[in-house]
PDB file of C-alpha atoms in Angstrom:
ATOM      1  CA  UNK A   1      36.496  -1.460 -25.423  1.00 61.00           C
ATOM      2  CA  UNK A   2      37.868  -2.130 -21.857  1.00 62.00           C
ATOM      3  CA  UNK A   3      35.339   0.300 -20.357  1.00 61.00           C
ATOM      4  CA  UNK A   4      32.643  -1.483 -22.289  1.00 61.00           C
ATOM      5  CA  UNK A   5      33.710  -4.896 -20.964  1.00 65.00           C
ATOM      6  CA  UNK A   6      33.811  -3.696 -17.514  1.00 69.00           C
ATOM      7  CA  UNK A   7      30.431  -2.083 -17.317  1.00 70.00           C
ATOM      8  CA  UNK A   8      28.708  -5.262 -18.511  1.00 69.00           C
ATOM      9  CA  UNK A   9      26.169  -7.497 -16.562  1.00 69.00           C
ATOM     10  CA  UNK A  10      28.862 -10.181 -15.793  1.00 73.00           C
ATOM     11  CA  UNK A  11      30.885  -7.634 -13.645  1.00 72.00           C
ATOM     12  CA  UNK A  12      27.737  -6.493 -11.791  1.00 75.00           C
ATOM     13  CA  UNK A  13      27.574  -7.534  -8.185  1.00 77.00           C
ATOM     14  CA  UNK A  14      24.018  -8.420  -7.309  1.00 79.00           C
ATOM     15  CA  UNK A  15      23.154  -7.089  -3.921  1.00 82.00           C
ATOM     16  CA  UNK A  16      19.780  -8.050  -2.391  1.00 83.00           C
ATOM     17  CA  UNK A  17      17.574  -5.441  -3.908  1.00 84.00           C
ATOM     18  CA  UNK A  18      18.880  -6.162  -7.491  1.00 83.00           C
ATOM     19  CA  UNK A  19      18.765  -9.780  -6.853  1.00 83.00           C
ATOM     20  CA  UNK A  20      15.103  -9.525  -5.876  1.00 84.00           C
ATOM     21  CA  UNK A  21      14.342  -7.850  -9.340  1.00 82.00           C
ATOM     22  CA  UNK A  22      16.501 -10.048 -11.425  1.00 79.00           C
ATOM     23  CA  UNK A  23      15.304 -13.418  -9.950  1.00 79.00           C
ATOM     24  CA  UNK A  24      11.619 -12.527  -9.857  1.00 73.00           C
ATOM     25  CA  UNK A  25      11.032 -14.141 -13.173  1.00 73.00           C
ATOM     26  CA  UNK A  26      11.894 -17.574 -11.922  1.00 73.00           C
ATOM     27  CA  UNK A  27       9.609 -17.595  -8.943  1.00 77.00           C
ATOM     28  CA  UNK A  28       7.667 -15.170  -6.720  1.00 79.00           C
ATOM     29  CA  UNK A  29      10.197 -13.171  -4.560  1.00 85.00           C
ATOM     30  CA  UNK A  30       9.658 -11.653  -1.012  1.00 88.00           C
ATOM     31  CA  UNK A  31      12.025  -8.778  -0.361  1.00 87.00           C
ATOM     32  CA  UNK A  32      12.284  -7.894   3.318  1.00 90.00           C
ATOM     33  CA  UNK A  33      13.860  -4.499   4.242  1.00 90.00           C
ATOM     34  CA  UNK A  34      14.088  -4.710   8.029  1.00 91.00           C
ATOM     35  CA  UNK A  35      14.135  -1.453  10.009  1.00 90.00           C
ATOM     36  CA  UNK A  36      13.984   0.952   7.321  1.00 89.00           C
ATOM     37  CA  UNK A  37      14.009   3.805   9.939  1.00 88.00           C
ATOM     38  CA  UNK A  38      17.641   3.009  10.632  1.00 87.00           C
ATOM     39  CA  UNK A  39      18.710   3.524   7.052  1.00 87.00           C
ATOM     40  CA  UNK A  40      19.763   6.898   5.724  1.00 85.00           C
ATOM     41  CA  UNK A  41      17.503   9.106   3.838  1.00 81.00           C
ATOM     42  CA  UNK A  42      19.494   8.508   0.549  1.00 83.00           C
ATOM     43  CA  UNK A  43      18.601   4.799   0.709  1.00 86.00           C
ATOM     44  CA  UNK A  44      14.890   5.787   1.329  1.00 84.00           C
ATOM     45  CA  UNK A  45      15.067   7.919  -1.812  1.00 82.00           C
ATOM     46  CA  UNK A  46      16.575   4.902  -3.639  1.00 81.00           C
ATOM     47  CA  UNK A  47      13.788   2.649  -2.589  1.00 86.00           C
ATOM     48  CA  UNK A  48      11.200   5.089  -4.286  1.00 86.00           C
ATOM     49  CA  UNK A  49      12.206   3.882  -7.754  1.00 83.00           C
ATOM     50  CA  UNK A  50      12.038   0.166  -6.703  1.00 83.00           C
ATOM     51  CA  UNK A  51       8.576   0.634  -4.995  1.00 85.00           C
ATOM     52  CA  UNK A  52       7.204   2.953  -7.927  1.00 85.00           C
ATOM     53  CA  UNK A  53       8.342   1.112 -10.905  1.00 85.00           C
ATOM     54  CA  UNK A  54      10.051  -2.106  -9.646  1.00 86.00           C
ATOM     55  CA  UNK A  55      13.299  -1.214 -11.386  1.00 85.00           C
ATOM     56  CA  UNK A  56      16.889   0.055 -10.546  1.00 84.00           C
ATOM     57  CA  UNK A  57      18.550   2.399 -12.942  1.00 83.00           C
ATOM     58  CA  UNK A  58      22.328   1.772 -13.438  1.00 80.00           C
ATOM     59  CA  UNK A  59      23.817   4.644 -15.330  1.00 78.00           C
ATOM     60  CA  UNK A  60      26.168   2.436 -17.353  1.00 76.00           C
ATOM     61  CA  UNK A  61      23.556  -0.322 -18.009  1.00 77.00           C
ATOM     62  CA  UNK A  62      20.241   1.580 -17.966  1.00 81.00           C
ATOM     63  CA  UNK A  63      17.197   0.490 -16.062  1.00 83.00           C
ATOM     64  CA  UNK A  64      16.824  -3.151 -14.906  1.00 82.00           C
ATOM     65  CA  UNK A  65      13.093  -4.017 -14.351  1.00 84.00           C
ATOM     66  CA  UNK A  66      11.356  -6.853 -12.586  1.00 84.00           C
ATOM     67  CA  UNK A  67       9.546  -9.261 -14.793  1.00 81.00           C
ATOM     68  CA  UNK A  68       7.275 -10.121 -11.916  1.00 85.00           C
ATOM     69  CA  UNK A  69       6.872  -7.754  -9.099  1.00 85.00           C
ATOM     70  CA  UNK A  70       8.438  -8.997  -5.775  1.00 85.00           C
ATOM     71  CA  UNK A  71       6.360  -8.673  -2.599  1.00 86.00           C
ATOM     72  CA  UNK A  72       8.140  -5.948  -0.495  1.00 89.00           C
ATOM     73  CA  UNK A  73       7.892  -5.924   3.316  1.00 92.00           C
ATOM     74  CA  UNK A  74       9.319  -2.954   5.297  1.00 92.00           C
ATOM     75  CA  UNK A  75       9.554  -2.891   8.984  1.00 91.00           C
ATOM     76  CA  UNK A  76      10.309   0.179  11.246  1.00 89.00           C
ATOM     77  CA  UNK A  77      10.630   0.640  14.886  1.00 82.00           C
ATOM     78  CA  UNK A  78       9.762   4.366  14.458  1.00 79.00           C
ATOM     79  CA  UNK A  79      13.276   5.629  15.671  1.00 77.00           C
ATOM     80  CA  UNK A  80      12.782   8.340  13.112  1.00 82.00           C
ATOM     81  CA  UNK A  81       9.883   9.420  10.856  1.00 85.00           C
ATOM     82  CA  UNK A  82       9.789   7.788   7.315  1.00 84.00           C
ATOM     83  CA  UNK A  83       9.199  10.150   4.443  1.00 85.00           C
ATOM     84  CA  UNK A  84       5.702  10.697   3.203  1.00 89.00           C
ATOM     85  CA  UNK A  85       6.652   9.639  -0.375  1.00 87.00           C
ATOM     86  CA  UNK A  86       7.783   6.230   0.864  1.00 86.00           C
ATOM     87  CA  UNK A  87       4.668   5.790   3.039  1.00 87.00           C
ATOM     88  CA  UNK A  88       2.409   6.607   0.117  1.00 89.00           C
ATOM     89  CA  UNK A  89       3.700   3.426  -1.611  1.00 87.00           C
ATOM     90  CA  UNK A  90       3.060   1.132   1.272  1.00 88.00           C
ATOM     91  CA  UNK A  91       0.022  -0.476   3.120  1.00 90.00           C
ATOM     92  CA  UNK A  92       0.398   0.111   6.838  1.00 90.00           C
ATOM     93  CA  UNK A  93       0.025  -2.602   9.558  1.00 90.00           C
ATOM     94  CA  UNK A  94       0.698  -1.936  13.105  1.00 88.00           C
ATOM     95  CA  UNK A  95       2.180  -5.131  15.008  1.00 86.00           C
ATOM     96  CA  UNK A  96       1.546  -4.796  18.719  1.00 90.00           C
ATOM     97  CA  UNK A  97       3.064  -6.741  21.493  1.00 93.00           C
ATOM     98  CA  UNK A  98       1.835 -10.337  21.729  1.00 95.00           C
ATOM     99  CA  UNK A  99      -0.770 -11.282  24.342  1.00 95.00           C
ATOM    100  CA  UNK A 100       0.533 -12.970  27.549  1.00 95.00           C
ATOM    101  CA  UNK A 101      -0.538 -16.479  26.072  1.00 96.00           C
ATOM    102  CA  UNK A 102       1.292 -15.880  22.784  1.00 97.00           C
ATOM    103  CA  UNK A 103       4.466 -14.499  24.389  1.00 97.00           C
ATOM    104  CA  UNK A 104       4.434 -17.527  26.737  1.00 96.00           C
ATOM    105  CA  UNK A 105       4.059 -19.988  23.857  1.00 97.00           C
ATOM    106  CA  UNK A 106       7.009 -18.193  22.075  1.00 97.00           C
ATOM    107  CA  UNK A 107       9.305 -18.396  25.271  1.00 97.00           C
ATOM    108  CA  UNK A 108       8.357 -22.117  25.894  1.00 96.00           C
ATOM    109  CA  UNK A 109       9.140 -22.788  22.352  1.00 96.00           C
ATOM    110  CA  UNK A 110      12.369 -20.766  21.878  1.00 96.00           C
ATOM    111  CA  UNK A 111      14.040 -21.287  25.282  1.00 95.00           C
ATOM    112  CA  UNK A 112      14.930 -24.934  25.870  1.00 93.00           C
ATOM    113  CA  UNK A 113      14.833 -25.979  29.541  1.00 92.00           C
ATOM    114  CA  UNK A 114      12.573 -23.183  30.859  1.00 95.00           C
ATOM    115  CA  UNK A 115       9.807 -24.232  33.131  1.00 94.00           C
ATOM    116  CA  UNK A 116       6.207 -23.076  32.546  1.00 94.00           C
ATOM    117  CA  UNK A 117       6.193 -21.357  36.052  1.00 93.00           C
ATOM    118  CA  UNK A 118       9.275 -19.254  35.205  1.00 94.00           C
ATOM    119  CA  UNK A 119       8.035 -18.539  31.671  1.00 95.00           C
ATOM    120  CA  UNK A 120       4.715 -17.254  33.139  1.00 94.00           C
ATOM    121  CA  UNK A 121       6.388 -15.081  35.499  1.00 93.00           C
ATOM    122  CA  UNK A 122       8.785 -13.541  32.884  1.00 95.00           C
ATOM    123  CA  UNK A 123       5.839 -12.805  30.511  1.00 95.00           C
ATOM    124  CA  UNK A 124       3.702 -11.379  33.236  1.00 93.00           C
ATOM    125  CA  UNK A 125       6.562  -9.084  34.305  1.00 91.00           C
ATOM    126  CA  UNK A 126       7.101  -8.016  30.814  1.00 93.00           C
ATOM    127  CA  UNK A 127       3.431  -7.219  30.286  1.00 92.00           C
ATOM    128  CA  UNK A 128       3.594  -5.047  33.413  1.00 89.00           C
ATOM    129  CA  UNK A 129       6.849  -3.535  32.380  1.00 89.00           C
ATOM    130  CA  UNK A 130       5.506  -2.487  28.921  1.00 90.00           C
ATOM    131  CA  UNK A 131       2.855  -0.373  30.675  1.00 88.00           C
ATOM    132  CA  UNK A 132       5.662   1.973  32.147  1.00 86.00           C
ATOM    133  CA  UNK A 133       6.450   4.864  29.836  1.00 85.00           C
ATOM    134  CA  UNK A 134      10.086   3.815  29.032  1.00 86.00           C
ATOM    135  CA  UNK A 135      12.275   5.517  26.398  1.00 85.00           C
ATOM    136  CA  UNK A 136      12.480   2.060  24.765  1.00 86.00           C
ATOM    137  CA  UNK A 137       9.887  -0.569  25.941  1.00 88.00           C
ATOM    138  CA  UNK A 138      11.233  -4.202  25.757  1.00 93.00           C
ATOM    139  CA  UNK A 139      10.114  -6.352  22.934  1.00 92.00           C
ATOM    140  CA  UNK A 140       9.892 -10.140  22.338  1.00 95.00           C
ATOM    141  CA  UNK A 141      13.594 -10.333  21.627  1.00 93.00           C
ATOM    142  CA  UNK A 142      14.369  -8.805  25.012  1.00 96.00           C
ATOM    143  CA  UNK A 143      11.852 -11.444  26.615  1.00 96.00           C
ATOM    144  CA  UNK A 144      13.903 -14.213  24.941  1.00 97.00           C
ATOM    145  CA  UNK A 145      17.216 -12.857  25.928  1.00 96.00           C
ATOM    146  CA  UNK A 146      16.190 -12.387  29.495  1.00 96.00           C
ATOM    147  CA  UNK A 147      14.692 -15.926  29.759  1.00 96.00           C
ATOM    148  CA  UNK A 148      18.038 -17.316  28.538  1.00 96.00           C
ATOM    149  CA  UNK A 149      20.017 -15.253  30.907  1.00 95.00           C
ATOM    150  CA  UNK A 150      17.882 -16.590  33.812  1.00 95.00           C
ATOM    151  CA  UNK A 151      18.207 -20.155  32.840  1.00 95.00           C
ATOM    152  CA  UNK A 152      21.938 -19.686  32.517  1.00 94.00           C
ATOM    153  CA  UNK A 153      22.025 -18.366  36.094  1.00 93.00           C
ATOM    154  CA  UNK A 154      19.985 -21.421  37.121  1.00 93.00           C
ATOM    155  CA  UNK A 155      17.012 -19.345  38.317  1.00 91.00           C
ATOM    156  CA  UNK A 156      13.722 -21.307  38.809  1.00 89.00           C
ATOM    157  CA  UNK A 157      11.513 -18.171  39.655  1.00 88.00           C
ATOM    158  CA  UNK A 158      11.856 -14.398  39.616  1.00 88.00           C
ATOM    159  CA  UNK A 159      12.855 -12.458  42.636  1.00 86.00           C
ATOM    160  CA  UNK A 160      13.923  -8.851  43.100  1.00 85.00           C
ATOM    161  CA  UNK A 161      17.545  -9.937  43.204  1.00 86.00           C
ATOM    162  CA  UNK A 162      17.377 -11.836  40.001  1.00 88.00           C
ATOM    163  CA  UNK A 163      15.634  -9.029  38.176  1.00 88.00           C
ATOM    164  CA  UNK A 164      18.243  -6.381  39.406  1.00 88.00           C
ATOM    165  CA  UNK A 165      21.097  -8.729  38.127  1.00 89.00           C
ATOM    166  CA  UNK A 166      19.630  -9.103  34.745  1.00 92.00           C
ATOM    167  CA  UNK A 167      17.806  -5.927  34.143  1.00 91.00           C
ATOM    168  CA  UNK A 168      20.299  -5.082  31.314  1.00 92.00           C
ATOM    169  CA  UNK A 169      18.664  -7.877  29.349  1.00 94.00           C
ATOM    170  CA  UNK A 170      15.462  -6.037  28.873  1.00 93.00           C
ATOM    171  CA  UNK A 171      16.174  -2.176  29.283  1.00 92.00           C
ATOM    172  CA  UNK A 172      18.941  -0.665  27.177  1.00 90.00           C
ATOM    173  CA  UNK A 173      18.787   2.916  28.514  1.00 91.00           C
ATOM    174  CA  UNK A 174      20.171   4.086  31.778  1.00 91.00           C
ATOM    175  CA  UNK A 175      17.225   6.379  32.181  1.00 91.00           C
ATOM    176  CA  UNK A 176      14.854   3.351  31.820  1.00 89.00           C
ATOM    177  CA  UNK A 177      16.839   1.380  34.346  1.00 88.00           C
ATOM    178  CA  UNK A 178      16.663   4.267  36.859  1.00 87.00           C
ATOM    179  CA  UNK A 179      13.026   4.732  36.272  1.00 84.00           C
ATOM    180  CA  UNK A 180      12.280   0.990  36.980  1.00 83.00           C
ATOM    181  CA  UNK A 181      14.340   1.223  40.153  1.00 80.00           C
ATOM    182  CA  UNK A 182      12.428   4.248  41.283  1.00 77.00           C
ATOM    183  CA  UNK A 183       9.126   2.610  40.605  1.00 73.00           C
ATOM    184  CA  UNK A 184      10.335  -0.490  42.591  1.00 69.00           C
ATOM    185  CA  UNK A 185      11.329  -3.824  41.391  1.00 67.00           C
ATOM    186  CA  UNK A 186       9.302  -5.550  44.199  1.00 71.00           C
ATOM    187  CA  UNK A 187       5.965  -4.416  42.832  1.00 73.00           C
ATOM    188  CA  UNK A 188       6.605  -5.750  39.374  1.00 75.00           C
ATOM    189  CA  UNK A 189       8.080  -9.000  40.633  1.00 76.00           C
ATOM    190  CA  UNK A 190       5.086  -9.262  43.080  1.00 76.00           C
ATOM    191  CA  UNK A 191       2.662  -9.151  40.118  1.00 75.00           C
ATOM    192  CA  UNK A 192       4.690 -11.507  38.053  1.00 74.00           C
ATOM    193  CA  UNK A 193       4.680 -14.109  40.858  1.00 70.00           C
ATOM    194  CA  UNK A 194       0.990 -14.150  41.092  1.00 64.00           C
ATOM    195  CA  UNK A 195      -0.819 -17.134  39.664  1.00 55.00           C
ATOM    196  CA  UNK A 196      -3.390 -16.505  36.679  1.00 53.00           C
ATOM    197  CA  UNK A 197      -6.215 -17.111  39.074  1.00 41.00           C
ATOM    198  CA  UNK A 198      -5.131 -14.460  41.443  1.00 39.00           C
ATOM    199  CA  UNK A 199      -4.763 -11.943  38.612  1.00 43.00           C
TER     200      UNK A 199
END
């Protein structure tokens, strides 16, 4: 009897996957599974049941099914390959880096106190940096981190010294930092300082 009481729904802890299935009957649910490539393969295998049948099987309780299928969004940074069985259950969309104009809009919106001039220089620098074959190219998150660091250091425009001081905001691997030093900060900074008309 004790075992029967313990293995009952009231003792079940609802984690996000189960919650998405249980609460789908009340309203449409969006389930975001971010950076699936960082999860282990066992979790990937566990996801197959959810994406195939929209259910979770709990041995003591049996299958728990969604009354209304949630919309599931998976993201991946491609740090490892995703299993083909999981890919077959998904529609694929590649999200590229934003355009200069879009990234500038993001920076001006998300970084209080930044000038348009510094924002333009940062976004122009990042656009050029992404053309380099780094182990890990910097994304928009790194752009925002870098912009906030430059504001905290009271920088009003980019120069080689400020880039050297803050390069750890945008590059996270020593090999990439070494490569950008070999390529030369001055060239990238010079390009970043150009006005849009000169580009």
